[in-house]
Coordinates of C-alpha atoms in Angstrom, one line a residue:
X1 CA -15.5 37.1 48.0
X2 CA -12.9 36.3 45.2
X3 CA -13.8 33.7 42.8
X4 CA -11.8 30.5 42.9
X5 CA -10.0 29.5 39.7
X6 CA -11.8 27.0 37.5
X7 CA -9.8 23.8 37.3
X8 CA -10.5 21.6 34.2
X9 CA -9.0 18.3 33.5
X10 CA -8.3 17.7 29.9
X11 CA -7.7 14.3 28.5
X12 CA -4.3 14.1 26.9
X13 CA -4.3 13.2 23.3
X14 CA -3.3 9.6 22.6
X15 CA 0.3 9.2 21.4
X16 CA 0.5 7.6 17.9
X17 CA 3.5 5.9 16.3
X18 CA 4.9 4.7 13.0
X19 CA 6.9 1.6 13.1
X20 CA 10.1 0.4 11.6
X21 CA 12.5 -2.6 11.9
X22 CA 15.9 -2.2 13.3
X23 CA 18.0 -5.0 11.8
X24 CA 21.4 -3.4 12.3
X25 CA 24.2 -5.8 12.9
X26 CA 27.4 -4.8 14.7
X27 CA 30.8 -6.2 13.5
X28 CA 31.3 -7.6 16.9
X29 CA 29.2 -10.7 17.1
X30 CA 29.2 -10.7 20.9
X31 CA 26.8 -7.7 20.8
X32 CA 24.5 -9.2 18.2
X33 CA 20.9 -8.1 18.6
X34 CA 18.2 -9.8 16.5
X35 CA 15.9 -7.6 14.4
X36 CA 13.3 -5.7 16.5
X37 CA 10.4 -3.3 16.1
X38 CA 11.2 0.4 16.7
X39 CA 8.6 3.1 17.4
X40 CA 8.6 6.6 15.8
X41 CA 6.3 9.0 17.6
X42 CA 4.0 10.9 15.3
X43 CA 4.2 14.7 16.0
X44 CA 1.7 16.1 13.5
X45 CA -0.8 14.9 10.8
X46 CA -1.8 17.2 8.0
X47 CA -4.1 16.2 5.1
X48 CA -1.0 15.3 2.9
X49 CA 1.7 14.3 5.4
X50 CA 2.5 12.5 8.6
X51 CA 5.4 14.0 10.5
X52 CA 7.3 11.8 12.9
X53 CA 10.5 12.0 15.1
X54 CA 13.1 10.0 13.3
X55 CA 15.9 10.4 15.8
X56 CA 17.6 12.9 18.1
X57 CA 20.8 14.5 16.9
X58 CA 23.8 15.4 19.0
X59 CA 22.1 18.4 20.5
X60 CA 19.2 16.3 21.6
X61 CA 16.9 18.1 19.2
X62 CA 14.4 15.9 17.5
X63 CA 15.0 15.2 13.8
X64 CA 11.6 15.4 12.3
X65 CA 10.8 13.7 8.9
X66 CA 7.5 13.1 7.1
X67 CA 5.8 10.6 4.8
X68 CA 3.0 10.7 2.3
X69 CA -0.2 10.2 4.4
X70 CA -2.4 8.9 1.6
X71 CA 0.1 6.3 0.5
X72 CA 0.9 5.0 3.9
X73 CA -2.8 4.9 5.0
X74 CA -3.8 3.1 1.7
X75 CA -0.9 0.5 1.8
X76 CA -0.2 0.2 5.5
X77 CA 3.5 0.7 4.8
X78 CA 5.8 3.0 2.8
X79 CA 9.4 3.1 1.7
X80 CA 11.1 6.4 2.1
X81 CA 12.9 7.1 -1.2
X82 CA 15.5 9.4 0.3
X83 CA 16.5 6.9 3.0
X84 CA 19.6 4.8 3.1
X85 CA 19.2 1.1 3.5
X86 CA 20.8 1.2 6.9
X87 CA 18.3 3.7 8.4
X88 CA 15.7 2.2 10.6
X89 CA 12.9 4.4 9.2
X90 CA 13.7 3.3 5.6
X91 CA 10.6 1.1 5.6
X92 CA 7.7 2.4 7.8
X93 CA 4.5 0.7 8.9
X94 CA 1.2 2.0 10.3
X95 CA 0.9 -1.1 12.6
X96 CA 3.8 -3.0 14.3
X97 CA 5.0 -5.6 11.9
X98 CA 5.3 -9.2 12.8
X99 CA 8.8 -10.5 12.8
X100 CA 9.5 -14.2 11.9
X101 CA 11.5 -15.9 14.6
X102 CA 14.4 -18.0 13.2
X103 CA 13.9 -21.7 13.7
X104 CA 15.8 -23.1 16.7
X105 CA 19.0 -25.0 15.7
X106 CA 19.0 -28.8 16.1
X107 CA 22.0 -29.1 18.5
X108 CA 22.0 -32.9 18.6
X109 CA 22.1 -33.1 14.8
X110 CA 24.9 -30.4 14.6
X111 CA 26.9 -32.2 17.3
X112 CA 26.5 -35.5 15.4
X113 CA 27.6 -33.8 12.1
X114 CA 30.7 -32.4 13.9
X115 CA 31.6 -35.9 15.2
X116 CA 31.0 -37.4 11.8
X117 CA 33.3 -34.8 10.2
X118 CA 36.2 -35.5 12.7
X119 CA 39.5 -36.6 10.9
X120 CA 39.6 -39.8 13.0
X121 CA 36.3 -40.8 11.5
X122 CA 37.2 -40.1 7.9
X123 CA 36.5 -36.4 7.7
X124 CA 38.9 -33.7 6.8
X125 CA 40.3 -30.9 9.0
X126 CA 38.4 -28.2 7.1
X127 CA 35.1 -30.1 7.3
X128 CA 35.6 -30.6 11.1
X129 CA 36.5 -27.0 11.7
X130 CA 33.4 -25.8 9.7
X131 CA 31.1 -28.3 11.5
X132 CA 32.5 -27.2 14.8
X133 CA 32.0 -23.5 14.1
X134 CA 28.4 -24.1 13.1
X135 CA 27.8 -26.0 16.4
X136 CA 29.5 -23.5 18.6
X137 CA 27.6 -20.6 17.0
X138 CA 24.2 -22.4 17.4
X139 CA 25.0 -23.3 21.0
X140 CA 26.1 -19.7 21.9
X141 CA 22.9 -18.2 20.3
X142 CA 20.7 -20.6 22.2
X143 CA 22.5 -19.8 25.5
X144 CA 22.0 -16.1 25.1

């Protein structure tokens, strides 16, 4: 009788990540996205380096980069010297960084300042326009 194939189930290795902060801003304020944490999948660890997938290029091939393993493990974070300030992996972290949330604007106070800056109440046109822009911006961000 032929022997049946042996089936083994191997536990997959856990996926590890390095983390960065994407704080890119588009010129079009309607597509504004507040800073958020981005994951970079670690592909290989050697005694000196940690390799990770930085991004995918046009051909959908992964762009692999590396950082100094001893430095990032000692400090918990590292700056890539060869990276541009706009690159998301310019500053990498071992653990997800905590982002400070901006304070919510005080809409009633901004509305009162806008009313006080109105030309009919002694303010100038420029003061009123500036106060209205601040109020509208805060209201639109709170609505989204």
